[in-house]
């Protein structure tokens, strides 16, 4: 795919649309081309396990048989039916000697095809086309309009006309209404067949249909039975009027567009413009609004111009934002259309709730919330861990849906395969660099990759490019992180782009420089001028909402700077948790299941309205898949416990998108201050796979064995002070409080405030109970600090013992090396105990049944030894770990001994967790003068317990 060389958009790159092979075949053979799909059942497989008694069915493939008048083609097997059809068409074109890449219609050919299509639509030979029911219906119009069909109907409802018009003017891709003048001019050339009113925007057949054609049309006629009014949403352009629902009576023998025209206050249906469909692909929801004068089709209906909209008071910002292109005058959102081959009028009610959900769906996080049916609880996750733990639409699907919502081209995914022949496993080397072997790209939202050597150890990264419909490059995400699976690389890259877009939608009025800085922060190369042009309507919407503080109708707060700006801080509030605490508290990596209800509550709790509820909602702790206050509450609960708390109001469109009774909620919001009430019950906890594996395969579990190892070191060296680097939620510190030892002063350091808050509550409870039972307990001081273990704080220098258990593998390798320098070169404890997984042991762990059960059934990539946790940035072999530890010991005058837990010394492949015990060789530590050591307080004291003042 060719990438534009410049990021400027002063002269858009306009390209003729490239037809697919199947479309080219249709141009040549029309209905004479016949496609038949054959399903090929996948061969039985034993999944690499010889002797397996039960064979398993492989994935199905599809083969296409294409029958043409002169010959037939059979495609190769493909994973998807559509791919098989396109492949068969491509093979047919190759046999015909036609280059599919050079087969777009020329302008003269497209103009002739447009004339031919109009002649076919109004001919008496056939009525089997998308407009046949419209032609029947307009025959019932009265007076001069009898038989006249609005040009906007031809433009909106016949896809072939639309494609031909795009071949003549590529700007129609962004603004379909520019096809109306083209259709009118073509109809004028057919003066013997058609009568055209360029002023009133209608076309009709010059002569009545012959008598032998009328019965065919008459057979399609059927009276619409009486029924209830069809509900639609009326969107006024005036900022002083409310969005409201209206009822339209379509149960009569006439033309439905005349009814819509009457509601809009225009003379007749010919003065109504019809938008493209909005929302789901299967939806018939469209915007209907007043047509401008014909002479203005080439001016006001051009791409959006901010200055023009400010000066034109008829500009409808709400309808424009919903459609993604300029709309002028009042508009109606309705779902009504004729069935393709029949005369029946299909219609669905469009409620205020539907309208607001469409607004929410235009935002990146809104798409995810809607996919989870959890507008108040769910949030766009910060990271993609595993497909097994992900809930809702996948990031790649969300990104493709976002591009379709905003009329952008499908994103292009380029997968880079990195290979390292020197490593025994997929772990990063301390010395070797990854080599990029090459990649290919594929448009249309498909993923393409090139793997040079299947026998080499591989990791994957993914680059994403997003283009406008006119093929201007908007943004590109360069590959940074590597993953062991191609799918994980694509999903994480997609999530990174979505997160960037989400940040922009929270502050859409930022400058070009600020947008570029935001892109740098997210590792996104944003082509700012093109980007801001594509999302200019978001900026206008933001400005309008800033000027309006009323909570009526469509005047809603779309500013996402602070989604819950009235939030009551759950983090710093003692929650009233109901139920007996039993079992373990959740922490990062746990899969939790909750039930919840969300109520809209008026001031004084006099009135409340249910907004949202779920009997079972699952998410992974630490992934950011729910709003932070809910995760904070869950971290303080055990299974079976419940909590109730209140929060300030989110954006009003979210409230109205969730409510089943929008009118009642609007009335409540406009009459009194309101807040949200959350009622949550924790149903169950599922431990991370690594923890479950350890518990199943080791007794006691590896986590407890590591704690026991640390306790033995404390006893051996008679340590009185301890620092736990990367203490997390305090599992080691909790064990130290429960176990009598020589320790008097214990300190925990971690970067996660949530984990530290949990640790503080557990330690505080245990220490208070211990003091009541044993007033002379050895523990005199306990402190928890928030900060990075790669930063130095002089208050913690020279402790007796330091521990860092299963922490460094969660850091990038360079940061792990920096920690080693900081710990031994500046903190200088007498003893430092560091543990990390032994990568070589993974081959044993992943042969277990439990490990196999964790595999994604849809993942067909060859299985190498995986990391034990999705958050591990690396896992070292024994040789690599020894190299790292020995180098540190030599550099800072420490001795080092190697040990481990979960295995037998001297028996391959060693211990499951490998441990290095560093011992300082002299009384005065050898400090590293080359390290930056700011001795001021680098850590924030989050919690402190002092026995002397308690």
mmCIF file of C-alpha atoms in Angstrom, residues 12 14 166 169-178 276 301-304 323-326 406-408 468-472 533-534:
data_model
loop_
_atom_site.group_PDB
_atom_site.id
_atom_site.type_symbol
_atom_site.label_atom_id
_atom_site.label_comp_id
_atom_site.label_asym_id
_atom_site.label_seq_id
_atom_site.Cartn_x
_atom_site.Cartn_y
_atom_site.Cartn_z
ATOM 1 C CA UNK A 12 -6.355 16.128 -0.718
ATOM 2 C CA UNK A 14 -8.137 11.916 -4.441
ATOM 3 C CA UNK A 166 -18.025 7.987 -7.073
ATOM 4 C CA UNK A 169 -16.269 12.407 -8.510
ATOM 5 C CA UNK A 170 -14.196 10.864 -5.709
ATOM 6 C CA UNK A 171 -15.373 13.588 -3.288
ATOM 7 C CA UNK A 172 -18.704 11.743 -3.119
ATOM 8 C CA UNK A 173 -16.989 9.199 -0.875
ATOM 9 C CA UNK A 174 -16.951 11.888 1.827
ATOM 10 C CA UNK A 175 -20.142 13.659 0.789
ATOM 11 C CA UNK A 176 -22.734 11.427 -0.959
ATOM 12 C CA UNK A 177 -25.054 14.377 -1.669
ATOM 13 C CA UNK A 178 -22.677 15.578 -4.381
ATOM 14 C CA UNK A 276 -26.451 7.109 4.338
ATOM 15 C CA UNK A 301 -22.517 20.463 0.902
ATOM 16 C CA UNK A 302 -18.780 20.404 0.475
ATOM 17 C CA UNK A 303 -16.653 19.128 3.322
ATOM 18 C CA UNK A 304 -17.302 20.845 6.612
ATOM 19 C CA UNK A 323 -23.767 11.775 10.550
ATOM 20 C CA UNK A 324 -20.142 12.892 10.301
ATOM 21 C CA UNK A 325 -20.835 15.506 7.609
ATOM 22 C CA UNK A 326 -22.650 18.868 7.433
ATOM 23 C CA UNK A 406 -16.240 8.145 11.279
ATOM 24 C CA UNK A 407 -16.152 7.303 7.567
ATOM 25 C CA UNK A 408 -12.439 6.514 7.521
ATOM 26 C CA UNK A 468 -9.104 9.063 5.402
ATOM 27 C CA UNK A 469 -11.506 7.996 2.666
ATOM 28 C CA UNK A 470 -9.447 10.136 0.302
ATOM 29 C CA UNK A 471 -6.344 8.119 1.245
ATOM 30 C CA UNK A 472 -4.676 10.846 3.317
ATOM 31 C CA UNK A 533 -9.727 18.097 9.637
ATOM 32 C CA UNK A 534 -11.301 14.636 9.835
#
